[in-house]
CSV table of C-alpha atoms and ligand atoms in Angstrom, one decimal:
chain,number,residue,atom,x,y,z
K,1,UNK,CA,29.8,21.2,54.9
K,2,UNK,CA,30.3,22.8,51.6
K,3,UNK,CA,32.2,21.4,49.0
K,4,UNK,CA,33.2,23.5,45.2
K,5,UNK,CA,33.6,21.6,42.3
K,6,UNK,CA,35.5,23.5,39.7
K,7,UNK,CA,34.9,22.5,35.6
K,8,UNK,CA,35.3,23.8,32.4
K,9,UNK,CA,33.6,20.4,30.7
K,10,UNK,CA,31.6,18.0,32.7
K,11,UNK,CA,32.4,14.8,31.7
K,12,UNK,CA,30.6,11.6,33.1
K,13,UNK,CA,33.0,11.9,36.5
K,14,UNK,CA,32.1,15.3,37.2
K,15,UNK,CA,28.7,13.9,37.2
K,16,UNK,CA,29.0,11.1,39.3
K,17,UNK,CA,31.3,13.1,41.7
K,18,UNK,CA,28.5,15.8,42.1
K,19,UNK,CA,25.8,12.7,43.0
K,20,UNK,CA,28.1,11.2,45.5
K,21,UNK,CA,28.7,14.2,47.1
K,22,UNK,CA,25.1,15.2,47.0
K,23,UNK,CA,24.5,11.2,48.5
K,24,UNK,CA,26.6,11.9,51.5
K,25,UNK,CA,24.5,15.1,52.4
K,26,UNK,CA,27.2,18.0,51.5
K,27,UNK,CA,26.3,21.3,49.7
K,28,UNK,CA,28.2,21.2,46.5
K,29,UNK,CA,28.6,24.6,44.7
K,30,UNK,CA,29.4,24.3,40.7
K,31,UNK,CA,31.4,26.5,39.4
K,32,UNK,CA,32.2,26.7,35.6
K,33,UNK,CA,35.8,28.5,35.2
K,34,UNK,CA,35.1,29.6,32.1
K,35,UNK,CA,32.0,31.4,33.0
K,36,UNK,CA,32.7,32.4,36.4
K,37,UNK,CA,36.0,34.6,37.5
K,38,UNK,CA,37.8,33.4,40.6
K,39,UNK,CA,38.7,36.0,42.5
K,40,UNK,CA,42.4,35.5,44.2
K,41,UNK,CA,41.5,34.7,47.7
K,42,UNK,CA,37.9,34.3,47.9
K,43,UNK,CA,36.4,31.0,48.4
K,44,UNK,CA,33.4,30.1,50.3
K,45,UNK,CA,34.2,26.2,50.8
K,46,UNK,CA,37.1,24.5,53.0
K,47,UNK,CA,37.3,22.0,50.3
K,48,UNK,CA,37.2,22.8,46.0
K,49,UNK,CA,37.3,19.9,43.8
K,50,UNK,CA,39.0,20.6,41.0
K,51,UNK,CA,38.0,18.7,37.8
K,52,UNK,CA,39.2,21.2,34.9
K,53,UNK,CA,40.1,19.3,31.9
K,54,UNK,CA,42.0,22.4,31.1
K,55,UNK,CA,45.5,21.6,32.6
K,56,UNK,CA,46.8,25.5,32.7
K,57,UNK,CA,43.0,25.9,33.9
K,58,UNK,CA,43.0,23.6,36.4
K,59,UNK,CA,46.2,25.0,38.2
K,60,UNK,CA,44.8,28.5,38.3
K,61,UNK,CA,41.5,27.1,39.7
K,62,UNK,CA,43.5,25.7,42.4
K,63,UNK,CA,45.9,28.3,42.9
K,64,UNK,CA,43.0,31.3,43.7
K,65,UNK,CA,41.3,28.9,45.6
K,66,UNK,CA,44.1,27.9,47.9
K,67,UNK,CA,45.0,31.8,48.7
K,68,UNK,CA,41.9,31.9,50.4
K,69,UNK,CA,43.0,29.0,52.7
K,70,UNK,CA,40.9,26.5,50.9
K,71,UNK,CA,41.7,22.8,50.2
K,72,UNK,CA,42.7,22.3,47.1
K,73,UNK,CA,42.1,18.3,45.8
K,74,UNK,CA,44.4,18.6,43.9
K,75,UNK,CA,46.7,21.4,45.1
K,76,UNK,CA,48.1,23.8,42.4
K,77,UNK,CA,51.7,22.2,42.4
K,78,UNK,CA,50.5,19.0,42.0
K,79,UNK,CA,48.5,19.7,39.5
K,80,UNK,CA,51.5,21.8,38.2
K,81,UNK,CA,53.5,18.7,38.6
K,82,UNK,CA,52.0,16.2,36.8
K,83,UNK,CA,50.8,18.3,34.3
K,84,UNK,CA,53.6,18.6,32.9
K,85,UNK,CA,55.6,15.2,32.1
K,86,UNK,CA,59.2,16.9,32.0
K,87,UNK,CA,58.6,18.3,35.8
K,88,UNK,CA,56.8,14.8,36.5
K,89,UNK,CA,59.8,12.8,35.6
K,90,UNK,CA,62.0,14.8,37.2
K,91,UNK,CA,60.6,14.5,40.3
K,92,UNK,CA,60.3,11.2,40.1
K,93,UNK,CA,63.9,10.3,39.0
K,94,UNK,CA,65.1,13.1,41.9
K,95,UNK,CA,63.2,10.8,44.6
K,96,UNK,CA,65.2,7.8,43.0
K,97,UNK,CA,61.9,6.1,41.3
K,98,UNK,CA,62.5,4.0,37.8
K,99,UNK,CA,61.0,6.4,35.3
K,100,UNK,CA,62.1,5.4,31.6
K,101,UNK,CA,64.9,7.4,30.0
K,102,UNK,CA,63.7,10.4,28.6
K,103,UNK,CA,65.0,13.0,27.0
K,104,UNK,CA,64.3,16.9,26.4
K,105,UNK,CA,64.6,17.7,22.8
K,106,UNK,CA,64.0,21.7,22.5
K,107,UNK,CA,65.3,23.3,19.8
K,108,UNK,CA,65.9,21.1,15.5
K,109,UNK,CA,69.6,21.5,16.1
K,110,UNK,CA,69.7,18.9,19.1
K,111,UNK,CA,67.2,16.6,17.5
K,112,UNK,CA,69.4,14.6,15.4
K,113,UNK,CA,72.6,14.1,18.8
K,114,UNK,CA,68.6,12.7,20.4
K,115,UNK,CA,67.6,10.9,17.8
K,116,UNK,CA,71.5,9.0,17.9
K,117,UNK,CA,71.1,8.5,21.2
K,118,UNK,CA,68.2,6.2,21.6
K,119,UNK,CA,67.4,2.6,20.3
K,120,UNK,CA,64.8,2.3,17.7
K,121,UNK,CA,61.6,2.4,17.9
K,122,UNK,CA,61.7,5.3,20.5
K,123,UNK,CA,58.7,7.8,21.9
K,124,UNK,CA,58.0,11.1,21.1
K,125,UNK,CA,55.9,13.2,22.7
K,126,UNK,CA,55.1,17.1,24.6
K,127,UNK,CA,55.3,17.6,27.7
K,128,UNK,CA,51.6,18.5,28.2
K,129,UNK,CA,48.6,17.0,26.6
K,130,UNK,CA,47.0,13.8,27.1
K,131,UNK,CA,44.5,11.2,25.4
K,132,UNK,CA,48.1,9.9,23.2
K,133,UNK,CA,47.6,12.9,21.2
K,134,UNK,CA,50.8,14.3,19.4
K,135,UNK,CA,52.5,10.4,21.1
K,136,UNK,CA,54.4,9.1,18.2
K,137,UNK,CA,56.6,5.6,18.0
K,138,UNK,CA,59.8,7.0,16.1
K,139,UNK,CA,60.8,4.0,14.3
K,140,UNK,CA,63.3,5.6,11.6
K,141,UNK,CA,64.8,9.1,10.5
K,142,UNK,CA,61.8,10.3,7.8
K,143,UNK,CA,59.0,9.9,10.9
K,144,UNK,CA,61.7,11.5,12.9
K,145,UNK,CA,61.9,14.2,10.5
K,146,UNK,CA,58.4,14.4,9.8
K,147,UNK,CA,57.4,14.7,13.5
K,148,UNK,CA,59.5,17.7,14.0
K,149,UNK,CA,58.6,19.3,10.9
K,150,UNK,CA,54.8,19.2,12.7
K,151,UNK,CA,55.4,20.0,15.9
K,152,UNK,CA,58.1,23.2,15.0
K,153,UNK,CA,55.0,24.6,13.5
K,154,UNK,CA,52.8,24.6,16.9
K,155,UNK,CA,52.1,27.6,18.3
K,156,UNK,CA,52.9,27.2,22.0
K,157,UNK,CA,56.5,27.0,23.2
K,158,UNK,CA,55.2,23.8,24.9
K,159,UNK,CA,54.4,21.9,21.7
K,160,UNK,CA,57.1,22.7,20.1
K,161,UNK,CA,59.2,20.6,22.9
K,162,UNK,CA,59.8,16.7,22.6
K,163,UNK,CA,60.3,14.8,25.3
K,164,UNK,CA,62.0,11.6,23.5
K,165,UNK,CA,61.6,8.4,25.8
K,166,UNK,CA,62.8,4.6,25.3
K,167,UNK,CA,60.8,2.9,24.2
K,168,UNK,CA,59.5,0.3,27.0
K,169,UNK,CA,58.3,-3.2,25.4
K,170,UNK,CA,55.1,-3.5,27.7
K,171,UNK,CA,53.3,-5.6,24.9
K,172,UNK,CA,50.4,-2.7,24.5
K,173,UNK,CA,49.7,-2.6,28.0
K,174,UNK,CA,50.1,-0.5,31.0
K,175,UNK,CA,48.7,-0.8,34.4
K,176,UNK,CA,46.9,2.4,36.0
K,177,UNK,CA,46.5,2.7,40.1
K,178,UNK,CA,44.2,5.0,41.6
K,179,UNK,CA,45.4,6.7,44.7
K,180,UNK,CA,43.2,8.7,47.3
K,181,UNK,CA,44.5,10.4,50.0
K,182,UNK,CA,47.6,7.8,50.7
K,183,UNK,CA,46.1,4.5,49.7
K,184,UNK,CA,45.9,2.9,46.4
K,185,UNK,CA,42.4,2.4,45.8
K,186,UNK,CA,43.0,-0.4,43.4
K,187,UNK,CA,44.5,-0.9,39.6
K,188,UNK,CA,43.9,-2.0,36.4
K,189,UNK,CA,45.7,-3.0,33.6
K,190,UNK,CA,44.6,-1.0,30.1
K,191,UNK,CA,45.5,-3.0,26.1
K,192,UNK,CA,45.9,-1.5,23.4
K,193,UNK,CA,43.7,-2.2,20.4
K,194,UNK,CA,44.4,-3.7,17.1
K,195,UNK,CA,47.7,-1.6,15.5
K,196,UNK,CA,47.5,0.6,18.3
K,197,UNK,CA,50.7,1.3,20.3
K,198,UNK,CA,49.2,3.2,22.3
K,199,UNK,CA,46.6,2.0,25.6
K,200,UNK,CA,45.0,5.7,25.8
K,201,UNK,CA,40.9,4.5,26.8
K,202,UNK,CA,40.1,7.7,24.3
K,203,UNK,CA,41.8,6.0,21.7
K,204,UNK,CA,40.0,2.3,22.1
K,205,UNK,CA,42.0,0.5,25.0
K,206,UNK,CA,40.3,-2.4,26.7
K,207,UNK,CA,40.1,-2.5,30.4
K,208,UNK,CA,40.8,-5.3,32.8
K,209,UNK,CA,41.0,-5.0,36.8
K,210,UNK,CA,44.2,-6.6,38.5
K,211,UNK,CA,45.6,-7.1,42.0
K,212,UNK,CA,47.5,-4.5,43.5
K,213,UNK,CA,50.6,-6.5,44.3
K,214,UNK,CA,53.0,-5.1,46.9
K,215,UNK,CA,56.1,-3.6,44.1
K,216,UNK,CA,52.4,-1.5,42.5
K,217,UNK,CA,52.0,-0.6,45.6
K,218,UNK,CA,55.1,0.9,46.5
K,219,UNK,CA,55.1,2.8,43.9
K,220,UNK,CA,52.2,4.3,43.4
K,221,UNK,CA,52.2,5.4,47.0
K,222,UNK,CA,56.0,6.9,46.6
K,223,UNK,CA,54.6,8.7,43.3
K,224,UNK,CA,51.9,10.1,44.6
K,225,UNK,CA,53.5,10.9,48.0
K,226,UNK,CA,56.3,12.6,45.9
K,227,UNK,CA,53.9,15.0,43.9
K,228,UNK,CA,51.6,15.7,46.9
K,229,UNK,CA,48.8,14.1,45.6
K,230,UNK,CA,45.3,13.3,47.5
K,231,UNK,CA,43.4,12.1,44.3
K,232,UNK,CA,45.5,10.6,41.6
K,233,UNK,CA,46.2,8.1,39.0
K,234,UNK,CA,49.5,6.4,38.2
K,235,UNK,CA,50.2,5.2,35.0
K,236,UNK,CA,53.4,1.8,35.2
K,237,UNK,CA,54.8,0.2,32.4
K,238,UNK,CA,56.0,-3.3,33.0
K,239,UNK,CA,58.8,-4.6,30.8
K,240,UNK,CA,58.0,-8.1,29.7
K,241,UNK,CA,61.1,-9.2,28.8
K,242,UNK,CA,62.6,-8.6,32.7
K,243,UNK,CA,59.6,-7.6,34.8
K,244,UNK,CA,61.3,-4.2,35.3
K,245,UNK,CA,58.2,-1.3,36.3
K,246,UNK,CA,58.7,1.6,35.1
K,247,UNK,CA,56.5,4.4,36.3
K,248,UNK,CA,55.5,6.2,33.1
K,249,UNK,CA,52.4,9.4,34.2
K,250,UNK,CA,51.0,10.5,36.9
K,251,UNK,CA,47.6,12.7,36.4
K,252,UNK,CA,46.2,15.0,38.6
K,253,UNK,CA,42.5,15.0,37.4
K,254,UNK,CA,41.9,11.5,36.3
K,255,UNK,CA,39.0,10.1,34.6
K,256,UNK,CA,37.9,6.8,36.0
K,257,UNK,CA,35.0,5.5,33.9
K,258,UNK,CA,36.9,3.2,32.7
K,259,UNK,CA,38.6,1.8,35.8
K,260,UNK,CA,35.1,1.9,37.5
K,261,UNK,CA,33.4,-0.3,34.8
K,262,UNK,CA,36.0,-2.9,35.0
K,263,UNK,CA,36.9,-3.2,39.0
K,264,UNK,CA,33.7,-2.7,39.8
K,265,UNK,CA,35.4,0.2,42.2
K,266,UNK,CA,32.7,3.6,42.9
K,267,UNK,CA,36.0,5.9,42.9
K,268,UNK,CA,33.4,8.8,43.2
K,269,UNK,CA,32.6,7.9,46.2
K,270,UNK,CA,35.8,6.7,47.7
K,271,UNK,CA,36.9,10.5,46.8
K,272,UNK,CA,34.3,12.0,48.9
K,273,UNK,CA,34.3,9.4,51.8
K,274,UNK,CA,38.2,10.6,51.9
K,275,UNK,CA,37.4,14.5,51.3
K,276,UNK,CA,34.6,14.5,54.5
K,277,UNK,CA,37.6,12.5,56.8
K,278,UNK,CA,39.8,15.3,55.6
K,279,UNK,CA,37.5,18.3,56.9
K,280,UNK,CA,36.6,16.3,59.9
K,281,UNK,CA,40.6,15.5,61.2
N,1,UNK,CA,13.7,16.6,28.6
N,2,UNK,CA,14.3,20.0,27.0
N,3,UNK,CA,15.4,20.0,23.3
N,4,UNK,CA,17.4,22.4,21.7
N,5,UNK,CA,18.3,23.5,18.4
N,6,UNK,CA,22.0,22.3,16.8
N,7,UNK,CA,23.4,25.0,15.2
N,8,UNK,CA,25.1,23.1,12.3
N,9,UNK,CA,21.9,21.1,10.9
N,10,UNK,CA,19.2,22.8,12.6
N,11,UNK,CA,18.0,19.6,13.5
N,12,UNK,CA,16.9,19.4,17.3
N,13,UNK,CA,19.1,17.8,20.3
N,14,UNK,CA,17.4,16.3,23.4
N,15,UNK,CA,19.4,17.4,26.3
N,16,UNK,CA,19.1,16.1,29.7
N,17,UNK,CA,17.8,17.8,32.5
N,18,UNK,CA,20.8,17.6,35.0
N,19,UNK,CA,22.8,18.6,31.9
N,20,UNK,CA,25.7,21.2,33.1
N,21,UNK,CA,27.0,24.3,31.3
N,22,UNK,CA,29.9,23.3,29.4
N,23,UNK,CA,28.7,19.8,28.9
N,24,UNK,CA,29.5,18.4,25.3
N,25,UNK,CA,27.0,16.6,23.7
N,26,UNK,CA,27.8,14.7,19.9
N,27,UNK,CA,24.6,15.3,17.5
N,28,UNK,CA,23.8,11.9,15.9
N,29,UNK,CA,22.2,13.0,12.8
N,30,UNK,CA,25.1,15.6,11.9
N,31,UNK,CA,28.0,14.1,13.5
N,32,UNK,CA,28.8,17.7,15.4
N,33,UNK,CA,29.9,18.0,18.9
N,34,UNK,CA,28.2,20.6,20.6
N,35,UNK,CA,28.8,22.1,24.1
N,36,UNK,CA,25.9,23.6,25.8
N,37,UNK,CA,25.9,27.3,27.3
N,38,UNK,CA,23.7,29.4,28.5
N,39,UNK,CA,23.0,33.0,26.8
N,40,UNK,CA,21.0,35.9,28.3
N,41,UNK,CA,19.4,33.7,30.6
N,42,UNK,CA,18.5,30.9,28.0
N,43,UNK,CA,20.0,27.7,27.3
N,44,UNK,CA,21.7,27.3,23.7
N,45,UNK,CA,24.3,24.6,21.9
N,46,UNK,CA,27.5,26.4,19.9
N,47,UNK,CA,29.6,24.3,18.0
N,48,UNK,CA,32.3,23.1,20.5
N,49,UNK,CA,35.8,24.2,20.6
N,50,UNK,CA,38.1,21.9,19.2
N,51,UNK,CA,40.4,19.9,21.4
N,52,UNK,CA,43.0,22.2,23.8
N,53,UNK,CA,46.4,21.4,23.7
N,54,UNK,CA,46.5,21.1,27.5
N,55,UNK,CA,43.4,19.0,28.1
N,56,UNK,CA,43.8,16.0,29.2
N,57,UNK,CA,43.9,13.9,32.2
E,1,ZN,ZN1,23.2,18.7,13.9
């Protein structure tokens, strides 16, 4: 059996997904998207991999891939889906899972009925993008103002949209799950650093494995199941004043090298165990 | 290992063997990030691309 992996930038989990593969005897064929065109409707693989770190890149990987009949890990609309945290928490809220108020902000003149209707410090942030860039806390009106003076002058229509959130008192942390193919894999729980709001690995969080208890679980399951997703991860914010969860991201190529280093967990593997019982079934 | 040349400092980069097209690699003594790509057949580092606005997990 042949197995694509799609990239644009081969990161350490591209690597490790390419040995594990290679370790379990399947052919893998690499394909860089930036250097190769897809045509719509060719593939020569039942299953692509698709690790794009491109989000718009990553969909249209999928997409030509899938008209040829091909497995897509992940499909197109779930990439679509959660790469886009307006559509995420739609979904989520429309299947009746706790997401935290959020708000679209799209054009200056609604900014300040937003910035009225939420507590202080709230979250700013786009709807695509990831690593906490462009995140902000908005603590008072001159960062409010400041923050859309910046993003008004992005160039995509995407940027230029806020999605304003409460503001969820986790204590700088937030627990990630790992789902594959209907079963959480396991979870950790990812601190902030120092001043940092913000738990983003890229931006220094510290990473510590926890038990899945059953409420994590449940809904990383439901989150995944309501997205489509075979190979995910789940980002749940826990309010420490109640307990409440709160599920916050879900991302449809996720990096792992942090969640492997502290459970201990070879996700790389686990992916391809679960892609081979997929051709087989 | 091959090594190549870094196009900011001139200075030379080792890269690994299994290294992939597209792979970013940071060069110590100049502090540029450099992605690896392969022109007319050989391999060469440009000066990466800065960050796009839909990367990301
Ligand atoms: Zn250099």
């Amino acid at each position: 059996m042949e197995v694509e992996l799609l990239y644009d930038m081969p990161r350490l989990e591209e690597k490790l997904l390419i040995e594990s593969l290679r370790q379990r005897n399947l052919e893998v064929q690499l394909t860089n998207v930036n250097t190769t065109p897809l045509l719509i409707g060719e593939a020569a693989t039942e299953v692509a991999l698709v690790r794009v770190v491109s989000m718009q890149k990553a969909i249209y990987s999928a997409a030509s891939r899938e008209a040829a009949g091909t497995t897509a890990i992940n499909s197109s609309t779930t990439l679509m889906f959660c790469g886009d945290k307006i559509l995420t928490l739609s979904r989520l809220k429309a299947e009746g899972l706790k997401v935290p108020r959020s708000m679209v902000v799209m054009g200056a003149e609604s900014a300040d009925a937003a910035y009225n209707q939420f507590t202080k410090p709230f979250v700013d942030k786009p709807p695509i993008g990831s690593w906490g860039r462009l995140v902000t806390l908005v603590r008072d009106k001159a960062t409010w103002r400041s923050v859309l003076e910046h993003r008004q002058m992005m160039q995509s229509q995407q940027l230029r949209t806020h999605v304003v959130q409460e503001y969820i008192e986790s204590g700088g942390r937030d627990i990630r799950a790992i789902v594959i193919g209907g079963e959480v894999i396991g979870a950790v729980v990812r601190k902030s650093v120092g001043d940092e709001w913000r738990t983003n690995i890229a931006l220094g969080g510290k990473t510590e494995p926890i038990k899945v208890n059953g409420e994590i679980a449940e809904l990383s399951l439901r989150a995944a199941k309501i997205v489509g997703g075979e190979f995910i991860s789940i980002d749940i914010l826990e309010d420490k004043r109640n307990g409440q969860l709160y599920l916050n991201e879900v991302n449809g190529v996720p990096e792992f090298k942090g969640f492997m280093e502290a459970t201990g967990i070879n996700v790389a593997d686990e992916l391809v165990k679960h892609i081979v019982s997929v051709v087989r079934r | 290992m091959p090594e190549l040349k870094c196009p900011v400092c001139l200075g030379s980069v080792k890269i690994p063997d299994d290294a992939l097209d597209g792979e970013l690699f940071e060069h110590e003594e100049c502090g540029a990030q450099l992605e690896l790509v392969t022109s007319n057949g050989s391999r060469v580092l440009r000066l990466a691309e800065e960050v796009g606005e839909d990367w990301g997990e």
